[in-house]
mmCIF file of C-alpha atoms and ligand atoms in Angstrom:
data_model
loop_
_atom_site.group_PDB
_atom_site.id
_atom_site.type_symbol
_atom_site.label_atom_id
_atom_site.label_comp_id
_atom_site.label_asym_id
_atom_site.label_seq_id
_atom_site.Cartn_x
_atom_site.Cartn_y
_atom_site.Cartn_z
ATOM 1 C CA MET A 1 -20.824 29.371 -16.065
ATOM 2 C CA LYS A 2 -22.680 31.755 -18.784
ATOM 3 C CA GLU A 3 -19.094 34.031 -19.705
ATOM 4 C CA MET A 4 -17.044 31.457 -20.166
ATOM 5 C CA ILE A 5 -19.231 29.237 -22.071
ATOM 6 C CA LYS A 6 -20.300 32.197 -23.630
ATOM 7 C CA TYR A 7 -15.809 32.812 -25.333
ATOM 8 C CA GLY A 8 -15.802 29.068 -25.335
ATOM 9 C CA LYS A 9 -17.812 30.291 -28.444
ATOM 10 C CA LYS A 10 -15.828 32.063 -29.508
ATOM 11 C CA ILE A 11 -12.978 30.165 -29.981
ATOM 12 C CA LEU A 12 -15.895 27.684 -32.136
ATOM 13 C CA LYS A 13 -16.506 31.299 -33.660
ATOM 14 C CA THR A 14 -12.552 31.320 -34.866
ATOM 15 C CA LEU A 15 -11.775 28.797 -35.308
ATOM 16 C CA ASN A 16 -14.887 28.246 -37.966
ATOM 17 C CA ASP A 17 -14.346 31.098 -39.811
ATOM 18 C CA SER A 18 -10.937 29.680 -40.025
ATOM 19 C CA GLY A 19 -12.382 26.942 -42.043
ATOM 20 C CA TYR A 20 -11.985 24.420 -39.389
ATOM 21 C CA GLU A 21 -14.708 22.876 -37.657
ATOM 22 C CA ALA A 22 -14.689 23.042 -33.940
ATOM 23 C CA TYR A 23 -17.235 21.399 -31.399
ATOM 24 C CA PHE A 24 -17.514 21.436 -27.396
ATOM 25 C CA VAL A 25 -17.046 18.063 -25.879
ATOM 26 C CA GLY A 26 -16.840 14.824 -23.142
ATOM 27 C CA GLY A 27 -18.513 15.907 -20.106
ATOM 28 C CA PHE A 28 -19.520 19.496 -19.888
ATOM 29 C CA VAL A 29 -22.262 18.138 -22.514
ATOM 30 C CA ARG A 30 -23.138 15.701 -20.949
ATOM 31 C CA ASP A 31 -23.770 17.262 -18.177
ATOM 32 C CA GLU A 32 -24.947 21.016 -19.215
ATOM 33 C CA ILE A 33 -28.155 17.887 -21.215
ATOM 34 C CA LEU A 34 -28.452 17.292 -17.503
ATOM 35 C CA ASN A 35 -28.076 20.784 -16.620
ATOM 36 C CA ILE A 36 -25.293 20.212 -13.906
ATOM 37 C CA GLU A 37 -22.809 23.372 -13.516
ATOM 38 C CA SER A 38 -19.099 21.875 -15.267
ATOM 39 C CA ASN A 39 -15.558 23.665 -14.029
ATOM 40 C CA ASP A 40 -13.982 23.388 -17.356
ATOM 41 C CA ILE A 41 -14.892 22.937 -20.664
ATOM 42 C CA ASP A 42 -13.646 20.372 -23.804
ATOM 43 C CA ILE A 43 -12.953 21.437 -26.636
ATOM 44 C CA ALA A 44 -12.628 19.480 -29.378
ATOM 45 C CA THR A 45 -11.157 20.694 -33.406
ATOM 46 C CA SER A 46 -9.856 19.473 -37.047
ATOM 47 C CA ALA A 47 -7.073 22.461 -36.304
ATOM 48 C CA TRP A 48 -3.913 21.281 -36.181
ATOM 49 C CA PRO A 49 -2.645 22.260 -32.445
ATOM 50 C CA SER A 50 0.350 24.745 -34.502
ATOM 51 C CA GLN A 51 -2.789 26.079 -36.352
ATOM 52 C CA VAL A 52 -4.389 26.111 -32.835
ATOM 53 C CA GLU A 53 -2.101 27.578 -31.203
ATOM 54 C CA SER A 54 -1.464 30.524 -34.179
ATOM 55 C CA LEU A 55 -5.133 31.693 -34.486
ATOM 56 C CA PHE A 56 -5.506 32.598 -30.359
ATOM 57 C CA GLU A 57 -3.034 35.080 -28.775
ATOM 58 C CA ASN A 58 -2.911 33.594 -25.392
ATOM 59 C CA THR A 59 -2.567 29.569 -25.398
ATOM 60 C CA ALA A 60 -0.134 27.189 -23.463
ATOM 61 C CA ALA A 61 1.001 23.849 -25.456
ATOM 62 C CA THR A 62 -0.370 21.377 -22.532
ATOM 63 C CA GLY A 63 -0.495 18.414 -23.831
ATOM 64 C CA LYS A 64 1.181 19.554 -27.861
ATOM 65 C CA LYS A 65 1.596 16.247 -28.739
ATOM 66 C CA TYR A 66 -1.952 14.806 -28.254
ATOM 67 C CA GLY A 67 -2.594 17.901 -29.484
ATOM 68 C CA THR A 68 -3.765 19.653 -26.796
ATOM 69 C CA ILE A 69 -2.842 23.331 -26.385
ATOM 70 C CA THR A 70 -5.025 25.429 -23.727
ATOM 71 C CA VAL A 71 -5.939 28.767 -24.620
ATOM 72 C CA PHE A 72 -7.399 31.483 -21.985
ATOM 73 C CA MET A 73 -9.598 33.969 -22.178
ATOM 74 C CA ASN A 74 -10.754 36.661 -20.027
ATOM 75 C CA ASP A 75 -9.715 34.210 -18.226
ATOM 76 C CA TYR A 76 -10.335 30.722 -18.363
ATOM 77 C CA ALA A 77 -8.903 28.315 -19.256
ATOM 78 C CA TYR A 78 -10.025 26.141 -22.337
ATOM 79 C CA GLU A 79 -7.954 23.098 -23.666
ATOM 80 C CA VAL A 80 -8.664 22.705 -27.856
ATOM 81 C CA THR A 81 -7.788 19.173 -28.881
ATOM 82 C CA THR A 82 -7.425 17.746 -32.453
ATOM 83 C CA PHE A 83 -9.331 15.626 -33.032
ATOM 84 C CA ARG A 84 -7.594 11.972 -32.318
ATOM 85 C CA PHE A 85 -7.729 8.553 -33.346
ATOM 86 C CA ASP A 86 -5.487 6.726 -30.327
ATOM 87 C CA LYS A 87 -2.896 4.444 -32.454
ATOM 88 C CA SER A 88 -1.845 1.988 -29.493
ATOM 89 C CA TYR A 89 -2.470 0.848 -25.679
ATOM 90 C CA LYS A 90 0.300 -0.003 -23.953
ATOM 91 C CA ASN A 91 -0.324 -1.966 -20.718
ATOM 92 C CA TYR A 92 -3.991 -1.383 -20.550
ATOM 93 C CA ARG A 93 -3.025 2.086 -20.262
ATOM 94 C CA GLN A 94 -3.796 5.494 -22.550
ATOM 95 C CA PRO A 95 -2.178 5.501 -25.797
ATOM 96 C CA GLU A 96 1.162 5.695 -26.092
ATOM 97 C CA SER A 97 0.674 8.045 -29.606
ATOM 98 C CA VAL A 98 -2.293 10.012 -31.391
ATOM 99 C CA ASP A 99 -2.491 10.442 -35.177
ATOM 100 C CA PHE A 100 -4.388 13.156 -35.386
ATOM 101 C CA SER A 101 -7.768 13.345 -37.741
ATOM 102 C CA LYS A 102 -9.780 15.386 -39.655
ATOM 103 C CA LYS A 103 -12.740 13.699 -38.939
ATOM 104 C CA LEU A 104 -14.700 14.306 -35.685
ATOM 105 C CA GLU A 105 -16.142 10.698 -35.850
ATOM 106 C CA ASP A 106 -11.784 9.201 -35.495
ATOM 107 C CA ASP A 107 -12.466 11.590 -31.833
ATOM 108 C CA LEU A 108 -16.132 9.976 -30.516
ATOM 109 C CA ILE A 109 -15.317 6.281 -31.537
ATOM 110 C CA ARG A 110 -12.220 6.056 -29.095
ATOM 111 C CA ARG A 111 -14.073 7.279 -26.109
ATOM 112 C CA ASP A 112 -15.554 5.159 -23.099
ATOM 113 C CA PHE A 113 -19.111 6.081 -22.725
ATOM 114 C CA THR A 114 -21.767 6.877 -24.901
ATOM 115 C CA ILE A 115 -22.644 10.274 -21.838
ATOM 116 C CA ASN A 116 -18.887 11.209 -22.993
ATOM 117 C CA ALA A 117 -18.737 11.209 -26.688
ATOM 118 C CA LEU A 118 -21.101 13.695 -27.668
ATOM 119 C CA ALA A 119 -20.303 16.893 -29.395
ATOM 120 C CA LYS A 120 -22.417 20.083 -29.355
ATOM 121 C CA ASP A 121 -21.898 22.794 -32.173
ATOM 122 C CA ILE A 122 -21.812 27.010 -32.046
ATOM 123 C CA GLU A 123 -25.451 26.817 -33.268
ATOM 124 C CA GLY A 124 -25.825 24.670 -30.234
ATOM 125 C CA GLN A 125 -26.907 21.035 -32.774
ATOM 126 C CA THR A 126 -25.522 17.965 -30.190
ATOM 127 C CA ILE A 127 -24.043 14.859 -32.847
ATOM 128 C CA ASP A 128 -24.857 12.276 -30.853
ATOM 129 C CA LEU A 129 -23.040 9.167 -32.769
ATOM 130 C CA PHE A 130 -23.432 6.810 -30.185
ATOM 131 C CA ASN A 131 -26.958 7.726 -28.763
ATOM 132 C CA GLY A 132 -25.602 9.305 -26.052
ATOM 133 C CA MET A 133 -28.845 11.502 -25.369
ATOM 134 C CA GLU A 134 -30.962 8.347 -25.962
ATOM 135 C CA ASP A 135 -28.823 7.118 -22.813
ATOM 136 C CA ILE A 136 -28.702 9.948 -20.310
ATOM 137 C CA LYS A 137 -32.923 9.635 -21.076
ATOM 138 C CA GLN A 138 -32.033 6.181 -19.606
ATOM 139 C CA ARG A 139 -29.794 6.713 -16.907
ATOM 140 C CA GLN A 140 -27.557 4.501 -18.359
ATOM 141 C CA ILE A 141 -23.953 4.236 -18.681
ATOM 142 C CA LYS A 142 -22.671 2.333 -21.606
ATOM 143 C CA ALA A 143 -19.167 2.107 -23.336
ATOM 144 C CA ILE A 144 -19.151 2.371 -26.567
ATOM 145 C CA ASP A 145 -18.923 -0.548 -29.176
ATOM 146 C CA ASP A 146 -17.152 -3.923 -27.220
ATOM 147 C CA PRO A 147 -17.266 -2.411 -23.745
ATOM 148 C CA ASN A 148 -13.873 -5.319 -23.548
ATOM 149 C CA LYS A 149 -12.066 -3.731 -25.816
ATOM 150 C CA ARG A 150 -12.990 -0.705 -24.081
ATOM 151 C CA PHE A 151 -11.784 -1.687 -20.033
ATOM 152 C CA LYS A 152 -8.608 -3.967 -22.505
ATOM 153 C CA GLU A 153 -7.178 0.583 -24.189
ATOM 154 C CA ASP A 154 -7.531 2.069 -20.300
ATOM 155 C CA ALA A 155 -9.103 -0.106 -17.007
ATOM 156 C CA LEU A 156 -9.140 3.377 -15.538
ATOM 157 C CA ARG A 157 -12.470 4.114 -17.222
ATOM 158 C CA ILE A 158 -13.932 0.413 -14.634
ATOM 159 C CA LEU A 159 -12.761 3.261 -11.980
ATOM 160 C CA ARG A 160 -14.544 6.591 -14.297
ATOM 161 C CA ALA A 161 -17.854 3.864 -14.091
ATOM 162 C CA ILE A 162 -18.266 4.086 -10.608
ATOM 163 C CA ARG A 163 -16.960 7.922 -10.758
ATOM 164 C CA PHE A 164 -20.310 8.454 -13.150
ATOM 165 C CA VAL A 165 -21.995 6.242 -10.671
ATOM 166 C CA GLY A 166 -21.359 8.452 -7.459
ATOM 167 C CA LYS A 167 -22.246 11.639 -9.748
ATOM 168 C CA LEU A 168 -24.832 10.938 -11.681
ATOM 169 C CA ASN A 169 -27.540 8.280 -9.928
ATOM 170 C CA PHE A 170 -27.376 6.067 -13.276
ATOM 171 C CA HIS A 171 -26.970 2.561 -13.304
ATOM 172 C CA ILE A 172 -24.423 0.789 -15.236
ATOM 173 C CA GLU A 173 -26.350 -1.280 -18.966
ATOM 174 C CA LYS A 174 -25.367 -4.678 -18.234
ATOM 175 C CA ASN A 175 -22.817 -6.036 -21.260
ATOM 176 C CA THR A 176 -20.758 -3.166 -19.968
ATOM 177 C CA PHE A 177 -21.351 -4.027 -16.481
ATOM 178 C CA ASP A 178 -20.159 -7.320 -17.041
ATOM 179 C CA ALA A 179 -16.906 -5.989 -18.796
ATOM 180 C CA MET A 180 -15.972 -3.950 -16.009
ATOM 181 C CA LYS A 181 -16.305 -7.268 -13.467
ATOM 182 C CA LYS A 182 -13.778 -9.593 -16.257
ATOM 183 C CA ASP A 183 -11.755 -6.466 -16.463
ATOM 184 C CA SER A 184 -11.955 -5.310 -13.412
ATOM 185 C CA HIS A 185 -8.304 -7.065 -12.038
ATOM 186 C CA LEU A 186 -6.312 -5.352 -14.940
ATOM 187 C CA LEU A 187 -7.030 -2.584 -12.760
ATOM 188 C CA SER A 188 -4.159 -4.898 -10.614
ATOM 189 C CA LYS A 189 -1.912 -2.611 -13.867
ATOM 190 C CA ILE A 190 -2.383 0.028 -13.965
ATOM 191 C CA PRO A 191 -0.512 3.352 -12.165
ATOM 192 C CA THR A 192 -1.218 3.974 -8.509
ATOM 193 C CA GLU A 193 -0.814 7.417 -8.957
ATOM 194 C CA ARG A 194 -3.581 7.246 -11.220
ATOM 195 C CA ILE A 195 -5.620 4.655 -9.084
ATOM 196 C CA ILE A 196 -5.695 6.996 -6.229
ATOM 197 C CA LYS A 197 -6.415 10.542 -8.180
ATOM 198 C CA GLU A 198 -9.616 8.228 -9.533
ATOM 199 C CA LEU A 199 -10.449 6.533 -5.867
ATOM 200 C CA ASP A 200 -10.580 10.576 -4.468
ATOM 201 C CA LEU A 201 -12.455 11.686 -6.888
ATOM 202 C CA ILE A 202 -14.967 8.890 -6.167
ATOM 203 C CA LEU A 203 -14.886 8.889 -2.708
ATOM 204 C CA LYS A 204 -16.073 13.138 -3.426
ATOM 205 C CA GLN A 205 -19.008 12.324 -5.842
ATOM 206 C CA PRO A 206 -22.424 12.459 -3.950
ATOM 207 C CA TYR A 207 -24.093 9.152 -4.648
ATOM 208 C CA LYS A 208 -22.240 7.093 -1.695
ATOM 209 C CA GLU A 209 -24.046 3.889 -0.898
ATOM 210 C CA GLN A 210 -23.826 3.197 -5.136
ATOM 211 C CA ILE A 211 -20.070 3.495 -5.387
ATOM 212 C CA TYR A 212 -20.215 1.279 -2.291
ATOM 213 C CA HIS A 213 -21.365 -1.346 -3.955
ATOM 214 C CA LEU A 214 -19.780 -1.337 -7.079
ATOM 215 C CA PHE A 215 -17.052 -1.895 -5.218
ATOM 216 C CA ASN A 216 -17.912 -5.123 -3.313
ATOM 217 C CA ASP A 217 -20.446 -6.167 -6.874
ATOM 218 C CA LEU A 218 -16.919 -5.797 -8.527
ATOM 219 C CA HIS A 219 -14.389 -7.327 -6.346
ATOM 220 C CA LEU A 220 -12.500 -4.258 -6.347
ATOM 221 C CA GLY A 221 -11.000 -5.672 -2.257
ATOM 222 C CA ASP A 222 -9.440 -8.910 -4.831
ATOM 223 C CA VAL A 223 -7.575 -6.583 -6.916
ATOM 224 C CA PHE A 224 -6.756 -3.568 -4.214
ATOM 225 C CA SER A 225 -6.250 -6.535 -0.803
ATOM 226 C CA ASP A 226 -5.341 -2.876 1.545
ATOM 227 C CA LEU A 227 -8.820 -1.597 0.566
ATOM 228 C CA ASP A 228 -10.099 -4.822 0.760
ATOM 229 C CA ARG A 229 -11.300 -4.356 4.609
ATOM 230 C CA ALA A 230 -12.286 -0.989 3.836
ATOM 231 C CA ILE A 231 -14.620 -2.191 0.828
ATOM 232 C CA LYS A 232 -16.205 -5.079 3.261
ATOM 233 C CA LYS A 233 -16.778 -2.524 5.939
ATOM 234 C CA LEU A 234 -18.498 0.496 3.082
ATOM 235 C CA ASN A 235 -20.705 -2.041 1.554
ATOM 236 C CA LEU A 236 -24.382 -0.994 2.611
ATOM 237 C CA THR A 237 -23.609 2.050 3.763
ATOM 238 C CA ASP A 238 -23.424 5.306 2.636
ATOM 239 C CA TYR A 239 -20.948 6.963 4.652
ATOM 240 C CA PRO A 240 -19.346 9.894 3.715
ATOM 241 C CA ILE A 241 -15.568 8.743 4.258
ATOM 242 C CA SER A 242 -12.061 10.622 2.560
ATOM 243 C CA LEU A 243 -9.507 8.983 0.925
ATOM 244 C CA GLU A 244 -7.262 8.397 3.477
ATOM 245 C CA GLN A 245 -9.557 7.518 5.493
ATOM 246 C CA PHE A 246 -10.608 5.067 3.004
ATOM 247 C CA PHE A 247 -6.795 3.314 2.891
ATOM 248 C CA ALA A 248 -6.508 3.483 7.026
ATOM 249 C CA LEU A 249 -9.771 2.038 6.692
ATOM 250 C CA GLY A 250 -8.413 -0.677 4.778
ATOM 251 C CA LEU A 251 -4.869 -1.334 6.533
ATOM 252 C CA TYR A 252 -6.078 -0.771 10.499
ATOM 253 C CA PRO A 253 -4.921 -2.957 12.241
ATOM 254 C CA ASP A 254 -1.626 -4.479 11.102
ATOM 255 C CA LYS A 255 -1.322 -3.668 7.488
ATOM 256 C CA ASN A 256 1.074 -1.009 6.426
ATOM 257 C CA LEU A 257 1.057 1.322 2.906
ATOM 258 C CA SER A 258 4.055 -0.181 0.789
ATOM 259 C CA PRO A 259 5.280 3.261 -0.725
ATOM 260 C CA ASP A 260 6.611 1.228 -3.628
ATOM 261 C CA GLU A 261 3.118 -0.031 -3.878
ATOM 262 C CA TRP A 262 1.150 2.934 -3.677
ATOM 263 C CA ARG A 263 2.931 6.037 -4.837
ATOM 264 C CA PHE A 264 1.382 8.611 -2.676
ATOM 265 C CA SER A 265 3.056 11.980 -1.625
ATOM 266 C CA LYS A 266 5.098 12.874 1.730
ATOM 267 C CA SER A 267 2.389 13.972 3.334
ATOM 268 C CA GLN A 268 -0.087 11.953 2.225
ATOM 269 C CA MET A 269 1.891 8.268 3.686
ATOM 270 C CA SER A 270 1.762 10.474 6.975
ATOM 271 C CA ARG A 271 -1.657 11.472 7.874
ATOM 272 C CA ILE A 272 -2.779 7.603 6.370
ATOM 273 C CA GLU A 273 -0.680 5.749 9.153
ATOM 274 C CA THR A 274 -1.700 8.678 11.356
ATOM 275 C CA ILE A 275 -5.326 8.291 11.099
ATOM 276 C CA LYS A 276 -3.868 4.441 11.476
ATOM 277 C CA GLU A 277 -2.088 5.129 14.460
ATOM 278 C CA LEU A 278 -4.864 7.076 16.402
ATOM 279 C CA MET A 279 -7.347 4.622 15.765
ATOM 280 C CA ASN A 280 -5.450 2.504 18.196
ATOM 281 C CA ILE A 281 -4.518 5.079 20.153
ATOM 282 C CA LEU A 282 -8.299 6.511 21.297
ATOM 283 C CA LEU A 283 -9.073 2.741 21.662
ATOM 284 C CA LYS A 284 -7.033 2.331 24.025
ATOM 285 C CA GLN A 285 -6.125 4.698 26.236
ATOM 286 C CA ARG A 286 -7.960 8.441 27.608
ATOM 287 C CA ILE A 287 -7.204 11.200 25.303
ATOM 288 C CA THR A 288 -5.592 14.282 26.949
ATOM 289 C CA SER A 289 -4.444 17.606 25.776
ATOM 290 C CA ILE A 290 -1.150 15.841 24.973
ATOM 291 C CA HIS A 291 -2.629 13.580 22.515
ATOM 292 C CA LEU A 292 -4.231 17.123 21.313
ATOM 293 C CA TYR A 293 -0.426 18.650 21.601
ATOM 294 C CA ASN A 294 1.120 15.722 19.353
ATOM 295 C CA TYR A 295 -1.234 15.183 16.561
ATOM 296 C CA SER A 296 -3.539 17.449 14.667
ATOM 297 C CA LYS A 297 -7.185 17.710 15.597
ATOM 298 C CA ASP A 298 -8.155 16.661 11.893
ATOM 299 C CA LEU A 299 -6.990 13.585 11.883
ATOM 300 C CA MET A 300 -7.993 12.820 15.451
ATOM 301 C CA LEU A 301 -10.888 13.386 14.412
ATOM 302 C CA ALA A 302 -10.587 11.643 11.155
ATOM 303 C CA ALA A 303 -10.090 8.471 12.833
ATOM 304 C CA ASN A 304 -12.862 8.569 16.093
ATOM 305 C CA ASP A 305 -15.263 8.959 12.364
ATOM 306 C CA LEU A 306 -13.978 5.803 11.481
ATOM 307 C CA LEU A 307 -14.892 3.691 15.015
ATOM 308 C CA VAL A 308 -17.757 5.184 15.240
ATOM 309 C CA LYS A 309 -18.651 4.684 12.634
ATOM 310 C CA PHE A 310 -17.832 1.472 11.366
ATOM 311 C CA PHE A 311 -16.636 -0.532 15.480
ATOM 312 C CA ASP A 312 -19.444 1.094 16.989
ATOM 313 C CA TYR A 313 -17.083 3.319 19.482
ATOM 314 C CA GLU A 314 -17.869 5.803 22.254
ATOM 315 C CA ASP A 315 -18.137 8.796 20.086
ATOM 316 C CA GLN A 316 -15.038 11.260 21.190
ATOM 317 C CA GLU A 317 -15.806 14.478 18.257
ATOM 318 C CA ASP A 318 -17.144 16.692 21.213
ATOM 319 C CA LYS A 319 -14.016 15.609 23.942
ATOM 320 C CA ILE A 320 -11.247 16.365 21.114
ATOM 321 C CA ILE A 321 -12.899 19.708 20.133
ATOM 322 C CA ASN A 322 -13.337 20.758 23.587
ATOM 323 C CA LEU A 323 -9.353 20.025 24.680
ATOM 324 C CA ASP A 324 -8.164 21.432 21.371
ATOM 325 C CA ARG A 325 -10.247 24.867 22.069
ATOM 326 C CA HIS A 326 -7.738 24.434 25.237
ATOM 327 C CA LEU A 327 -5.168 23.797 24.411
ATOM 328 C CA LYS A 328 -3.088 26.043 26.214
ATOM 329 C CA ILE A 329 0.065 25.907 23.816
ATOM 330 C CA ARG A 330 0.724 24.237 20.541
ATOM 331 C CA SER A 331 4.527 23.843 19.388
ATOM 332 C CA PHE A 332 7.533 24.465 22.041
ATOM 333 C CA LYS A 333 7.953 27.853 20.936
ATOM 334 C CA ASP A 334 4.901 29.080 23.162
ATOM 335 C CA LEU A 335 6.795 28.521 26.224
ATOM 336 C CA LYS A 336 7.236 31.295 27.925
ATOM 337 C CA ILE A 337 10.477 29.989 28.873
ATOM 338 C CA THR A 338 13.476 28.990 25.933
ATOM 339 C CA GLY A 339 16.075 26.741 26.698
ATOM 340 C CA HIS A 340 19.045 28.816 27.072
ATOM 341 C CA ASP A 341 16.795 30.104 30.247
ATOM 342 C CA ILE A 342 17.915 26.784 31.290
ATOM 343 C CA LEU A 343 20.580 26.376 30.444
ATOM 344 C CA PRO A 344 22.683 27.371 33.732
ATOM 345 C CA LEU A 345 20.524 25.677 35.911
ATOM 346 C CA VAL A 346 21.631 21.833 34.995
ATOM 347 C CA LYS A 347 25.394 20.280 34.517
ATOM 348 C CA ASP A 348 24.424 18.516 31.791
ATOM 349 C CA GLU A 349 22.939 20.282 28.451
ATOM 350 C CA LYS A 350 21.660 16.946 27.577
ATOM 351 C CA ASN A 351 18.903 17.604 30.321
ATOM 352 C CA VAL A 352 17.865 20.607 28.268
ATOM 353 C CA GLY A 353 15.493 19.379 26.162
ATOM 354 C CA LYS A 354 13.682 16.248 29.280
ATOM 355 C CA ILE A 355 13.015 19.656 30.898
ATOM 356 C CA ILE A 356 11.280 20.990 28.242
ATOM 357 C CA GLU A 357 9.390 18.446 27.103
ATOM 358 C CA THR A 358 8.675 18.147 30.930
ATOM 359 C CA LEU A 359 7.491 21.297 31.117
ATOM 360 C CA ILE A 360 5.188 20.800 28.124
ATOM 361 C CA GLU A 361 3.617 17.617 29.807
ATOM 362 C CA ASP A 362 3.014 20.327 32.900
ATOM 363 C CA VAL A 363 1.755 22.759 31.362
ATOM 364 C CA LEU A 364 -0.312 21.195 28.472
ATOM 365 C CA LEU A 365 -1.956 18.881 31.986
ATOM 366 C CA GLY A 366 -2.659 22.529 34.075
ATOM 367 C CA LYS A 367 0.668 21.940 35.971
ATOM 368 C CA VAL A 368 2.032 24.821 35.907
ATOM 369 C CA GLU A 369 1.024 27.454 34.328
ATOM 370 C CA ASN A 370 2.936 29.457 31.325
ATOM 371 C CA ARG A 371 4.009 32.067 32.529
ATOM 372 C CA LYS A 372 8.246 32.992 33.111
ATOM 373 C CA GLU A 373 8.827 33.024 36.703
ATOM 374 C CA ASP A 374 5.972 29.957 37.416
ATOM 375 C CA LEU A 375 8.155 28.405 34.418
ATOM 376 C CA HIS A 376 11.498 29.325 36.030
ATOM 377 C CA SER A 377 11.069 27.168 39.521
ATOM 378 C CA PHE A 378 9.260 24.150 38.227
ATOM 379 C CA ALA A 379 12.085 24.147 35.983
ATOM 380 C CA SER A 380 14.775 24.677 38.888
ATOM 381 C CA ARG A 381 13.866 21.791 40.419
ATOM 382 C CA LEU A 382 13.832 19.361 37.507
ATOM 383 C CA ALA A 383 17.165 20.430 37.506
ATOM 384 C CA GLU A 384 17.845 19.625 40.804
ATOM 385 C CA ASP A 385 16.705 16.163 40.354
ATOM 386 C CA LEU A 386 18.802 15.040 37.088
ATOM 387 C CA ASN A 387 21.984 17.201 38.256
ATOM 388 C CA GLU A 388 21.541 14.408 41.538
ATOM 389 C CA GLU A 389 20.668 11.310 39.093
ATOM 390 C CA ASN A 390 24.414 12.735 37.060
HETATM 391 N N1 CTP B 401 -12.058 9.754 -21.824
HETATM 392 C C1 CTP B 401 -12.168 8.240 -21.892
HETATM 393 N N2 CTP B 401 -11.506 7.207 -21.370
HETATM 394 C C2 CTP B 401 -9.962 7.740 -20.856
HETATM 395 C C3 CTP B 401 -10.523 9.224 -19.920
HETATM 396 C C4 CTP B 401 -11.652 10.431 -20.913
HETATM 397 O O1 CTP B 401 -12.809 7.911 -23.042
HETATM 398 N N3 CTP B 401 -10.329 7.125 -19.866
HETATM 399 C C5 CTP B 401 -12.523 10.773 -22.950
HETATM 400 C C6 CTP B 401 -14.279 10.882 -22.438
HETATM 401 O O2 CTP B 401 -14.900 11.261 -23.899
HETATM 402 C C7 CTP B 401 -15.061 11.956 -21.835
HETATM 403 C C8 CTP B 401 -13.486 13.024 -21.800
HETATM 404 O O3 CTP B 401 -12.180 11.654 -22.639
HETATM 405 O O4 CTP B 401 -15.704 12.977 -20.970
HETATM 406 C C9 CTP B 401 -13.175 13.337 -21.213
HETATM 407 O O5 CTP B 401 -11.984 13.350 -20.521
HETATM 408 P P1 CTP B 401 -12.059 14.221 -18.085
HETATM 409 O O6 CTP B 401 -11.362 15.768 -18.770
HETATM 410 O O7 CTP B 401 -11.603 13.248 -17.782
HETATM 411 O O8 CTP B 401 -13.379 14.796 -18.258
HETATM 412 P P2 CTP B 401 -14.820 13.455 -17.599
HETATM 413 O O9 CTP B 401 -14.131 12.406 -16.372
HETATM 414 O O10 CTP B 401 -15.572 13.086 -18.736
HETATM 415 O O11 CTP B 401 -16.058 14.539 -16.858
HETATM 416 P P3 CTP B 401 -15.861 15.141 -15.803
HETATM 417 O O12 CTP B 401 -15.285 16.949 -16.882
HETATM 418 O O13 CTP B 401 -16.897 15.668 -15.428
HETATM 419 O O14 CTP B 401 -14.515 14.776 -15.083
#
């Protein structure tokens, strides 16, 4: 972190030496005051994006239209963004376009919360135009200016406020909270990929109980009906839960994710559906190594975790881990016999697949050893039966 700050200061100096204002801004300044490590440093400057590009050797125009140039220094990446004021907010989302400004104040006033609107210059002086330092002391999240306006500009900020509560264990200032409650329905207008990303971040924060309490207090289950059951179950608990478990718990037992509504990646979508399916399997069947062969251990543990925590169901974690540890094969490729070996034994080649399936199950259940000779004699007997049937 020290190194990252050192090179960040080098960027501020280069900009200052060329006559531009430049500051550390946003989450980094907030976290530094709170003694929390940041992963990245954002810089705001009066220099225009093309001027930033010309001052540094190694840059990428990552968001030039919005004023952001990424500057690389010694393996660190810094987002250097020109002071800007947001022009128009459409559909309660981020602005379509921005105007660049020469004044730091314009840039700070457009931000969401006072604790996120602090700037720090190269000398270490903090610029605090909205009482952010005091709010950090009071441990409160307070919108800048009119909270309703802030949330109408970008409703995702409602979820961001929850994230900061979960990260910092701050409370939400009353007017800000009232506006969050009033405006929470606007979240339905935000593209779900942004919601998914923010929910994922929220669920990774340490102060779970506070987060779940806010989900309930703000009636987010009314906005996201697929999550309503999960939100209710989480109330008054502090259990960690992954994003995929959160959705599986919301959908269980009879709802399905609509791909038109929730823009998950295909693999995420399938993991959510599988956790839900596995909850049913764990509830209704005695699990065997065949289940472990067919499903991933991690998803099975995720499903087991939900059943134990939210449905008071018997914990099967040890059993799952044990079955997985002793799994004899993990794929049909691990079988010591192939389709080619079986083909001469059958009259109808369609039966090769059937025999392999049976062999997989029998190996998994310990009915036959995974040795070529044993599998071959087992396959011959199976083939005889099938040949007779045909
Ligand atoms: N910001 C905002 N409204 C948003 C998103 C961001 O006003 N919807 C502003 C805030 O001032 C924020 C800054 O842009 O501090 C940078 O946002 P981001 O990179 O998302 O960082 P933070 O979320 O604040 O902090 P962290 O680095 O902990 O994620």
